[in-house]
Short mmCIF file of C-alpha atoms in Angstrom, two decimals:
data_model
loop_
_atom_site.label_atom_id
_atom_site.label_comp_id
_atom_site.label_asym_id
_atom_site.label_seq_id
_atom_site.Cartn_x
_atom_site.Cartn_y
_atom_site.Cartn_z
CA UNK A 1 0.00 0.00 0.00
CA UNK A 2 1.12 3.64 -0.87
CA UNK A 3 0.47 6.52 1.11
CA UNK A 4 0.95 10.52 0.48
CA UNK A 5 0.88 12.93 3.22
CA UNK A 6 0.22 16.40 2.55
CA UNK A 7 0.53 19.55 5.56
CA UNK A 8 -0.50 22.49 5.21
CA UNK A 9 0.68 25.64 7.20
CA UNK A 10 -2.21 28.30 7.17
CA UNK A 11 -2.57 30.93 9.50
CA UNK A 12 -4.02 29.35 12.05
CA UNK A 13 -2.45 26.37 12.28
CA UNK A 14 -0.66 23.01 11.19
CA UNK A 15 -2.57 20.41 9.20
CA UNK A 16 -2.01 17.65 7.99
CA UNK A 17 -3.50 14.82 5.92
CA UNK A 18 -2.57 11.60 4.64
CA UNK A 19 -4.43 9.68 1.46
CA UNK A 20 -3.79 6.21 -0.14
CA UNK A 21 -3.68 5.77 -3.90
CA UNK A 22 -7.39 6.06 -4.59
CA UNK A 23 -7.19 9.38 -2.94
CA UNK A 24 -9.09 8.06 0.17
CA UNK A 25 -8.04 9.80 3.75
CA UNK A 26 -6.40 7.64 6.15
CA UNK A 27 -5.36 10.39 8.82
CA UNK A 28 -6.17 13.77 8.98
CA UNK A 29 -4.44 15.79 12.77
CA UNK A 30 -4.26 19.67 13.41
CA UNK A 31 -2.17 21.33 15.55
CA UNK A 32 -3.35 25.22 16.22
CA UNK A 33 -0.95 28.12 17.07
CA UNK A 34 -2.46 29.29 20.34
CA UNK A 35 0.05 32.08 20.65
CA UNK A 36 2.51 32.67 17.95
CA UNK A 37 5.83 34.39 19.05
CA UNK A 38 6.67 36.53 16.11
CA UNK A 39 10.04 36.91 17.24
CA UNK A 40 10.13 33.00 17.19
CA UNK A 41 7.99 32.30 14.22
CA UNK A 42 10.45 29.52 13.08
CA UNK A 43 10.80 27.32 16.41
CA UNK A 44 6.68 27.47 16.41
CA UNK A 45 6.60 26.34 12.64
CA UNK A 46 9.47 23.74 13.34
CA UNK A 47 7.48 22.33 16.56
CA UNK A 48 4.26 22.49 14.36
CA UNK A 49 5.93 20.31 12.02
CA UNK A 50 7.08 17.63 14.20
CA UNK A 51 4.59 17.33 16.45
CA UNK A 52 2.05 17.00 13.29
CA UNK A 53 4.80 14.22 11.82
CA UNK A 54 4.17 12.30 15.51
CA UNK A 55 0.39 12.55 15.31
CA UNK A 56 0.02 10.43 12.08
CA UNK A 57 -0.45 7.02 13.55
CA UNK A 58 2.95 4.86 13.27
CA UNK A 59 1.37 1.97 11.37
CA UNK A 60 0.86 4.43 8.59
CA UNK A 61 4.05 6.10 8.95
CA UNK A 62 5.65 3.27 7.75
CA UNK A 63 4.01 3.50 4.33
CA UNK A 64 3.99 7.10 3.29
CA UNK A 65 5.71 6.94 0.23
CA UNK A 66 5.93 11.27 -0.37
CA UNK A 67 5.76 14.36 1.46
CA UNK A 68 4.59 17.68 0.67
CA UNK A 69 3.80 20.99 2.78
CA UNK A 70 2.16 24.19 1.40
CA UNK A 71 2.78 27.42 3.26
CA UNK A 72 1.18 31.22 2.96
CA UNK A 73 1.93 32.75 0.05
CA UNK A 74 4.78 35.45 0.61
CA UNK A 75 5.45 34.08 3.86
CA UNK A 76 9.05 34.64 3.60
CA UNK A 77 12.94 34.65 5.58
CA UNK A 78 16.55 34.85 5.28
CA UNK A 79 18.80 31.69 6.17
CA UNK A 80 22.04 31.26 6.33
CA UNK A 81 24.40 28.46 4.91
CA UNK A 82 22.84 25.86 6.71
CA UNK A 83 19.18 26.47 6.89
CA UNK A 84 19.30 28.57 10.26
CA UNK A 85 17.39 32.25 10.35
CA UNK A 86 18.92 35.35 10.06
CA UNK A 87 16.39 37.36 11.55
CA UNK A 88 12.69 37.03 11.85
CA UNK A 89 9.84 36.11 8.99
CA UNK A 90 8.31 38.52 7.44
CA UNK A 91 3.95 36.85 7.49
CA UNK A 92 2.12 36.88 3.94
CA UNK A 93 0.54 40.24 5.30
CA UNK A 94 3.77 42.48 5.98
CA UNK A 95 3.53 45.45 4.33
CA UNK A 96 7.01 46.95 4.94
CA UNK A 97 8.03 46.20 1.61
CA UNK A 98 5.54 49.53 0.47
CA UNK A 99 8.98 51.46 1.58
CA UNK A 100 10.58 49.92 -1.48
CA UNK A 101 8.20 50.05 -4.31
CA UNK A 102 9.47 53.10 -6.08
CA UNK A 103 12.44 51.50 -6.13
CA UNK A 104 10.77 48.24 -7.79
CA UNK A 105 8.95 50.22 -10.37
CA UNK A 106 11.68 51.32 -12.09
CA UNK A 107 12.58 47.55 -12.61
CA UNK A 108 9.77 45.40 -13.10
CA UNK A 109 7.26 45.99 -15.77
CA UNK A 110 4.45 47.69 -15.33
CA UNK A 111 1.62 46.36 -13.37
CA UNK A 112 3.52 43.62 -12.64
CA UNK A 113 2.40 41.08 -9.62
CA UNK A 114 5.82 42.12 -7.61
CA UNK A 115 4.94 45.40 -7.63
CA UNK A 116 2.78 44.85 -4.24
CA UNK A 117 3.98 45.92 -0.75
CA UNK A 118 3.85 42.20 0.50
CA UNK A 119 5.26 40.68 -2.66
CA UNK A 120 7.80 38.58 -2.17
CA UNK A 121 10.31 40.90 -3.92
CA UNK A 122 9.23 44.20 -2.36
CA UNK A 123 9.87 42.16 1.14
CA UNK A 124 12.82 40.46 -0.35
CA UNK A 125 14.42 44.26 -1.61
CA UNK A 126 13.35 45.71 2.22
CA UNK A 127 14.97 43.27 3.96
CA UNK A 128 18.59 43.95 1.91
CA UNK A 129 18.70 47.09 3.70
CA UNK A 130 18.65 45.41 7.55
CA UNK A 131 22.11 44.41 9.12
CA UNK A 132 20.99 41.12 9.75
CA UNK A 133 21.14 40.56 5.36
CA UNK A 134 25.20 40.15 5.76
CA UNK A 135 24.59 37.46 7.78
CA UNK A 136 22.12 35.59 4.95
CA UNK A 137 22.62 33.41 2.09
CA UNK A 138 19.16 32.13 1.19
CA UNK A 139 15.84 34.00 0.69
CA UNK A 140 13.07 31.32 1.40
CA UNK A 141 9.51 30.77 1.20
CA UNK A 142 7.87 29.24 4.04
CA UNK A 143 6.69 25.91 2.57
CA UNK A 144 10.39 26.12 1.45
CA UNK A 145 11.98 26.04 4.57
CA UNK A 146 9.93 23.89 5.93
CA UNK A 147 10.77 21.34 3.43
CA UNK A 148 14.23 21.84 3.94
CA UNK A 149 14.18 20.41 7.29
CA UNK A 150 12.53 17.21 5.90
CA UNK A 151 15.16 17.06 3.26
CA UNK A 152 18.01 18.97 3.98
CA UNK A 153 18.68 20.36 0.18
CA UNK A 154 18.76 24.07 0.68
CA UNK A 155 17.70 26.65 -2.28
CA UNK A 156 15.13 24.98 -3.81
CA UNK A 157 11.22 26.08 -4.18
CA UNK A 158 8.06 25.38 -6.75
CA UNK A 159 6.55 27.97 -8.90
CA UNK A 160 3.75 28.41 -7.40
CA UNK A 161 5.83 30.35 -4.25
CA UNK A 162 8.25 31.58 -6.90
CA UNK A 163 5.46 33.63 -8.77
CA UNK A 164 5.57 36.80 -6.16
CA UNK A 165 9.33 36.69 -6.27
CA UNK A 166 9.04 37.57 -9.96
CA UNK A 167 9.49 34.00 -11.56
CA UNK A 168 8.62 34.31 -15.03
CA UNK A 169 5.71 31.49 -15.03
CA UNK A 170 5.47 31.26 -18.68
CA UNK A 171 8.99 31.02 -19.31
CA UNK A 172 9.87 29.27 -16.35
CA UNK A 173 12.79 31.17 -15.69
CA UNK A 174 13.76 33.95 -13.96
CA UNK A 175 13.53 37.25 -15.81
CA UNK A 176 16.14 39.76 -16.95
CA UNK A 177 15.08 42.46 -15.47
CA UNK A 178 15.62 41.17 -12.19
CA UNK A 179 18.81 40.95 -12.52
CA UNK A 180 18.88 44.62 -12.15
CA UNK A 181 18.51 44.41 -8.66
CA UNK A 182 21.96 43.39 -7.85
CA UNK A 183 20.76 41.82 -4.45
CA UNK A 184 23.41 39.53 -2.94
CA UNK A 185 21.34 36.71 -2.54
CA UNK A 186 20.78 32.95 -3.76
CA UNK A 187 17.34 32.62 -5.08
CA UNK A 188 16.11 28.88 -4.50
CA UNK A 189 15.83 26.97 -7.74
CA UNK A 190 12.23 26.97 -9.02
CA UNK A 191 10.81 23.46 -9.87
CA UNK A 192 6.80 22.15 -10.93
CA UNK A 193 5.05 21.66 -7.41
CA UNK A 194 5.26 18.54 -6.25
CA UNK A 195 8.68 17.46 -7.98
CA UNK A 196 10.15 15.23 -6.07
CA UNK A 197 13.18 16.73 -4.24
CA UNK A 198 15.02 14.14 -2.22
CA UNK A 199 14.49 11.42 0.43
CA UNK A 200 13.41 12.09 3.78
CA UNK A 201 16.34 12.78 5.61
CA UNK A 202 17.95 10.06 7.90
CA UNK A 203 17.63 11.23 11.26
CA UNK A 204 13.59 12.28 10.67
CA UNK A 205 13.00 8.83 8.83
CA UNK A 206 14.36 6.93 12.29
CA UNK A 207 12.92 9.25 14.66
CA UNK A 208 9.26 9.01 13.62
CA UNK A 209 9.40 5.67 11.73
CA UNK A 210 9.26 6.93 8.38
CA UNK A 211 10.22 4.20 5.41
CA UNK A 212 13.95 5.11 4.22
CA UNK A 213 12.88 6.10 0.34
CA UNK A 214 10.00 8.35 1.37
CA UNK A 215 10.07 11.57 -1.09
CA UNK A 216 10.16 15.24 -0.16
CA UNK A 217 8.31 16.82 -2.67
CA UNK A 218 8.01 20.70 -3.93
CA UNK A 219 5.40 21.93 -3.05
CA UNK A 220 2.87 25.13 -3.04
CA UNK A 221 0.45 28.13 -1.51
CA UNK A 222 -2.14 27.12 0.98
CA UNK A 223 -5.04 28.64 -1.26
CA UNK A 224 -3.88 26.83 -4.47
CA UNK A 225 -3.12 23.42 -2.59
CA UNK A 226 -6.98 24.48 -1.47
CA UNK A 227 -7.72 24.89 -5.40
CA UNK A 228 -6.52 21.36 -6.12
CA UNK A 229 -8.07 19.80 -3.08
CA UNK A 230 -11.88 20.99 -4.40
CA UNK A 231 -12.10 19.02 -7.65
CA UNK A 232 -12.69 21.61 -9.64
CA UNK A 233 -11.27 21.19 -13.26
CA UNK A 234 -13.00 23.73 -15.69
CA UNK A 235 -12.85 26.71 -17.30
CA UNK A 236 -14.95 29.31 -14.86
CA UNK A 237 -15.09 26.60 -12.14
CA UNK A 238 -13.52 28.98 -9.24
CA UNK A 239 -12.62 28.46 -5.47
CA UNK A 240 -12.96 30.82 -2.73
CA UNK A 241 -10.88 30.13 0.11
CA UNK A 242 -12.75 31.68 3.22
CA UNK A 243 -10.19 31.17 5.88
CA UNK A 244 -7.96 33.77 7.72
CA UNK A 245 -8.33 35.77 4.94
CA UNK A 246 -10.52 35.78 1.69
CA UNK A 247 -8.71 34.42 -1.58
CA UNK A 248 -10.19 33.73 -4.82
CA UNK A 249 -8.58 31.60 -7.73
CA UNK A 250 -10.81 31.13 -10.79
CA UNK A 251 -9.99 28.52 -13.50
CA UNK A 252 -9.05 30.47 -17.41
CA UNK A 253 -7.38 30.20 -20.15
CA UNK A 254 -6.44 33.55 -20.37
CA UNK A 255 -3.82 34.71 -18.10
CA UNK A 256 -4.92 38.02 -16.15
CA UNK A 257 -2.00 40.40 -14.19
CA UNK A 258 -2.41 43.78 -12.92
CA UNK A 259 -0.85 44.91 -9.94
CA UNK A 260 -3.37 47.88 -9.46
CA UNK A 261 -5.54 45.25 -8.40
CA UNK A 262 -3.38 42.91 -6.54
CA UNK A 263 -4.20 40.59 -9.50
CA UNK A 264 -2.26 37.47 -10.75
CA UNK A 265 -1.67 34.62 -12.06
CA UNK A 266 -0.72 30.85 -10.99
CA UNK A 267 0.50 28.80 -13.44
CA UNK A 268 -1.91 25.28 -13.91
CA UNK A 269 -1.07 22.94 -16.19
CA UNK A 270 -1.99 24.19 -19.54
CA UNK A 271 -4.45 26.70 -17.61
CA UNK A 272 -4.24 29.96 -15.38
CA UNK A 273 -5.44 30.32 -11.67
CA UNK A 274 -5.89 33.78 -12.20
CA UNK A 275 -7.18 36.11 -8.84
CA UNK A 276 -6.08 37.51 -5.80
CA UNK A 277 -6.33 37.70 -1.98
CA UNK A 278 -8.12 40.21 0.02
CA UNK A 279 -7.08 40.77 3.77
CA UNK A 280 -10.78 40.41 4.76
CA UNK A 281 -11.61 37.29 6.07
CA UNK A 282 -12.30 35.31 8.82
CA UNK A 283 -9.83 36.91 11.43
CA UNK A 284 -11.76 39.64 11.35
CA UNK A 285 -14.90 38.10 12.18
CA UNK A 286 -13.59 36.66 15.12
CA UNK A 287 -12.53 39.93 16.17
CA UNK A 288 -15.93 40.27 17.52
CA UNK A 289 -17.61 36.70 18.03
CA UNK A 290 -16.14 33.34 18.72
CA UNK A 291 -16.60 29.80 16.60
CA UNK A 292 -19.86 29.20 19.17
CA UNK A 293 -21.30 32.58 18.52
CA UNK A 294 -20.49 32.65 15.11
CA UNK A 295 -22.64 29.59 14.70
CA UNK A 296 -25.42 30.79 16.57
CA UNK A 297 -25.90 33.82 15.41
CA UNK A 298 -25.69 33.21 11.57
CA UNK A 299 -28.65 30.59 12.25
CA UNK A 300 -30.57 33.73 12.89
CA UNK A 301 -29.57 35.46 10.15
CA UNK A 302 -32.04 35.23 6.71
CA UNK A 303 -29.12 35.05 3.85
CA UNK A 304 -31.99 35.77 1.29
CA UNK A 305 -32.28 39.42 2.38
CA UNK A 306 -30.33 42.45 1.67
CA UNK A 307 -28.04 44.15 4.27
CA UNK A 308 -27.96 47.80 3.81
CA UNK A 309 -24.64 48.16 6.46
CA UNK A 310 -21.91 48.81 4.24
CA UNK A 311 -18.26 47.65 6.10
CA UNK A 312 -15.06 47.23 4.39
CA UNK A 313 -13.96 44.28 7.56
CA UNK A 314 -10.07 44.62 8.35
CA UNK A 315 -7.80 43.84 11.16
CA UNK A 316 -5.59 46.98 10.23
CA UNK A 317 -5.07 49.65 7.44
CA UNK A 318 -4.01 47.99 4.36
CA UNK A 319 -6.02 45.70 1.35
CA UNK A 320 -4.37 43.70 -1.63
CA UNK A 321 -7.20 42.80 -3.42
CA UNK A 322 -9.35 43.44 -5.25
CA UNK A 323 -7.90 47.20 -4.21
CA UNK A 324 -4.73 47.43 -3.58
CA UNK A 325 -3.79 49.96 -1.00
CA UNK A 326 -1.58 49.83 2.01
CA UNK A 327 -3.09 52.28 3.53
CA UNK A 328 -7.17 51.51 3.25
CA UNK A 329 -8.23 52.18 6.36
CA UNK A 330 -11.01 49.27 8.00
CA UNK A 331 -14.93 50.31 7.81
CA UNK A 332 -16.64 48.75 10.60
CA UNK A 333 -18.68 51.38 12.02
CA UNK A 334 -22.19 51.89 12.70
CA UNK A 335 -22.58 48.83 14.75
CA UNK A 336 -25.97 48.12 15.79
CA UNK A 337 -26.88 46.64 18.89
CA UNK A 338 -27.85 43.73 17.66
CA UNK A 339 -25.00 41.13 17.02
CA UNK A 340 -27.22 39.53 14.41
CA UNK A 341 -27.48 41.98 12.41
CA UNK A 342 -23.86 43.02 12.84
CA UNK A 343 -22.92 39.67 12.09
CA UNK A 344 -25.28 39.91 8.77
CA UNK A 345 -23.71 43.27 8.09
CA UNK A 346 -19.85 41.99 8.23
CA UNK A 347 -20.74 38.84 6.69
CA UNK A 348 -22.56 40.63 3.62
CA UNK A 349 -19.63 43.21 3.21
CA UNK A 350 -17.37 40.31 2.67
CA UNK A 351 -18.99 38.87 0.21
CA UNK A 352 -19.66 41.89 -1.97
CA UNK A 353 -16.03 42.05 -1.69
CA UNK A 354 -15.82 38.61 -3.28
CA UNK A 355 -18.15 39.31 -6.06
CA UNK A 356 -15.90 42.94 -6.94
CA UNK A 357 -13.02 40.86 -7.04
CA UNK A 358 -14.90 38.12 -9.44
CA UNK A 359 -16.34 40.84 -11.11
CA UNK A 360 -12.72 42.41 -11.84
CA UNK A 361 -11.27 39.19 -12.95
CA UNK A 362 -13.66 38.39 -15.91
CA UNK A 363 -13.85 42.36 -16.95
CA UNK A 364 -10.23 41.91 -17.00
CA UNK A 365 -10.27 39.13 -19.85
CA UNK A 366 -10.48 36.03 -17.20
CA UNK A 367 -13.26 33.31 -17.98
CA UNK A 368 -16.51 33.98 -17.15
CA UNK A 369 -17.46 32.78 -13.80
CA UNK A 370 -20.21 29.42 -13.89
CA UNK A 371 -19.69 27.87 -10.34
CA UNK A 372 -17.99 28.51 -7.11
CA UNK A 373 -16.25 25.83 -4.46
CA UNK A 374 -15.83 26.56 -1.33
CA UNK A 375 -12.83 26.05 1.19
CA UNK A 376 -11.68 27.41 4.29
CA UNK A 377 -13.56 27.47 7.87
CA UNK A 378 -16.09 29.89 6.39
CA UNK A 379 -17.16 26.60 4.22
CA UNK A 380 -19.19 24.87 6.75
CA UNK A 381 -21.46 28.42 7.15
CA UNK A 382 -24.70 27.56 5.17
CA UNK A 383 -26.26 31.22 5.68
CA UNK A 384 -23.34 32.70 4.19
CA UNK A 385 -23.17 30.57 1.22
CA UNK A 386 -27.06 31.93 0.68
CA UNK A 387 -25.51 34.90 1.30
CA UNK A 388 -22.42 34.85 -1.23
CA UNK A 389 -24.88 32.97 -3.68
CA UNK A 390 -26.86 35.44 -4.10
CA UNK A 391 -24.51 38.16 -4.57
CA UNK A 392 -22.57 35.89 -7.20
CA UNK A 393 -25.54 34.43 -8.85
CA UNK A 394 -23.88 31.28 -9.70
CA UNK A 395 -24.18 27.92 -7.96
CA UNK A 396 -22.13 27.31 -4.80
CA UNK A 397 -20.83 23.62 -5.49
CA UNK A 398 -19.85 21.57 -2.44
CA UNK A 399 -16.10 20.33 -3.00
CA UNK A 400 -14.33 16.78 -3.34
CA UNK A 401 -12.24 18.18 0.42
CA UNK A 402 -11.91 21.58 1.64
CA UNK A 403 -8.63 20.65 3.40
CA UNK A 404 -5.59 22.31 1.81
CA UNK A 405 -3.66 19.48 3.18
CA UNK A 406 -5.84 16.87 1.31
CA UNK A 407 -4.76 19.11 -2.25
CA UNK A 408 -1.00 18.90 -0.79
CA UNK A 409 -1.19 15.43 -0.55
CA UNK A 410 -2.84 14.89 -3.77
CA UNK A 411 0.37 16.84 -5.01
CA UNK A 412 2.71 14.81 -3.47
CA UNK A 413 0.99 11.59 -4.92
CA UNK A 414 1.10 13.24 -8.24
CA UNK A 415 4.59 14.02 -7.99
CA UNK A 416 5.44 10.73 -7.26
CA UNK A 417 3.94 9.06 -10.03
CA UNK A 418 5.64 11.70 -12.47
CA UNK A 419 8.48 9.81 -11.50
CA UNK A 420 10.97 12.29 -12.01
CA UNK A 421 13.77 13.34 -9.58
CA UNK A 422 14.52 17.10 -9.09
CA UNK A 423 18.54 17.34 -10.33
CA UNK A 424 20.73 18.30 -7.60
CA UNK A 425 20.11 21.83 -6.46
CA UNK A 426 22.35 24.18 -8.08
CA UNK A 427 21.46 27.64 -6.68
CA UNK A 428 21.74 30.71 -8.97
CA UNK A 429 22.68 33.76 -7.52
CA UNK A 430 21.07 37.17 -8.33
#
């Protein structure tokens, strides 16, 4: 029997997820962050790890033939020669990297995807200018790292994590004009997701029980390993991940970018995953309410009627998509005194968010929108999927799994039977 375990690193927490070769799940365990130290981000991502690796029952240890982890997208760090950090990760949401677009913009083309304050790049080009840099060798996603300590080959990522960084997708290379940067850097090597990189290393395979051959495979975002874990296949078919945050990926042939809009484009197969990611979401509802009230009080809510209270729901100044302004200040105010209908109001300002950002992607040349999956934690809420529905007017489709572990481990399954090895890693430096 073969078995594929996929984890998945969102913002809440450590997933994971392991599947046999019809795609069946045989384990799923989560591990939450409670309290994450952001001064110590990578000791609670490394603990994450291996306490998720000792959760998966030991019988099926034993036959988990490949590995693969997604992370946040932009998540990034600095590492030194041998995989340690530098200095602290910047979280897909950092926005220091605004200091530094002017300087972008007179490198990358116009509109371009890096040319976002929480790109990769921008955070990449801000964190040159700290001390700590001297000290760095490799810039690293977070799935990336995270892989390295299952494998041990540093300088190696998928394109899927690359794409912020300004990895030409279509070429698969990385571009010229980055080059004009001049940052002292190794960027990882960018491979498919789910390439297999190397075995598991020797010390992890003895200490949890691991079979000596298991793969460590590339792998990719939380919202696209999301994307892969719904089943959906088709032009227009989209997914709307309703987790921490809002992110929308919608199924094209036509590739859409624009920057204005904090709009790009993931590379699938023969096909584009073309959309965005709001910082609305699900962190700010529970702001206000908890998991128990949330429940409660959206049974009370009638998702066939219009909500006239008009929020734009944020933690903090500062929206990607589908505006993209570091600065956009949260609307949350009136608040009634009912927490019903400020629940109805919050939830309906969301998803008229969604729709503009839909809306946006097929005005920009995308496929027109015919169905919408659902993943996240904001999944299993039946009044706002009457809500959303009737905003998008298009049917909300249950998915195959909603887990973006279960799409992770579909990955690594797929890499695997691609059979082929990712070369040794040679780094190039930029």
């Amino acid at each position: 029997m073969g078995l594929y375990l996929g984890i998945d690193f969102g913002t809440s927490g450590a997933r994971v997820v392991v599947i046999d070769e019809q795609a069946c799940i045989q384990a799923e365990a989560r591990y939450p962050f409670e309290m994450l130290d952001v001064l110590d981000l990578a000791s609670c991502w490394e603990t994450a790890l291996l306490t998720s690796l000792s959760q998966i029952p030991q019988e099926l240890r034993r036959e988990i033939r490949a590995i693969a982890i997604n992370g946040t997208s932009s998540t990034v760090l600095l590492c030194d020669a041998v995989g340690k950090l530098v200095d602290a990760p910047l979280l897909y949401n950092d926005a220091r990297g605004a200091a530094v677009i002017e300087q972008l913009r007179k490198i990358a083309p116009a509109n371009h995807t890096v040319l976002s304050a929480t790109s990769s790049l921008a955070k990449l080009l801000w964190m040159s200018q700290l001390p700590s840099f001297a000290k760095a060798r490799y810039f690293l996603h977070q799935a990336d790292w995270l892989a390295f300590l299952l494998h041990g080959q540093l300088g190696v990522t998928d394109y899927h994590n690359a794409l912020k960084l300004g990895y030409d997708v279509a070429e698969l290379e990385y571009p010229e004009w980055l080059e004009k940067l001049e940052i002292a850097i190794h960027l990882p090597k960018v491979v498919t997701p789910g390439t297999p990189i190397a075995e598991l290393r020797t010390e992890i395979a003895t200490q949890f029980g691991f079979r000596r051959d298991c793969l460590v495979c590339a792998g990719t975002t939380d919202s696209i390993a999301a994307f892969v874990a719904s089943g959906a296949k088709f032009p227009g078919e989209a997914v709307t991940s309703l987790g921490s945050t809002l992110v929308v990926k919608l199924l094209s042939r036509t590739r859409v970018e624009d920057a204005r809009y904090g709009i790009y484009s993931h590379r699938l197969g023969d096909m584009w995953l073309v959309g965005g990611a709001s910082n609305t979401g699900g962190a700010v509802l529970r702001q206000f309410f908890t998991n128990a009230e949330l429940e409660s009080l959206s049974h009370q809510i009638n998702g066939s009627k219009t909500c006239e209270l008009d929020y734009y729901p944020l933690l903090k100044a500062g929206e990607r998509f589908p505006i993209n302004d570091s600065n956009l200040a949260p609307r949350l105010e009136p608040r009634p005194a009912s927490d019903v209908e400020f629940l109805h109001g919050l939830l309906e300002s969301i998803a008229r968010i969604e729709t503009r950002g839909y809306e946006l992607l097929q005005k920009l040349g995308a496929d027109r929108l015919t169905r919408v999956y659902t993943a996240g934690g904001g999944a299993a809420n039946p009044t706002w999927a009457a809500i959303r529905e009737r905003l998008l007017q298009v049917p909300m489709v249950r998915p195959v799994n909603t887990e973006a572990a279960y799409g992770t481990a579909l990955l690594a399954m797929r890499g695997v039977e691609e059979g082929v090895l990712c070369p040794q890693v040679e780094v190039q430096e930029k």
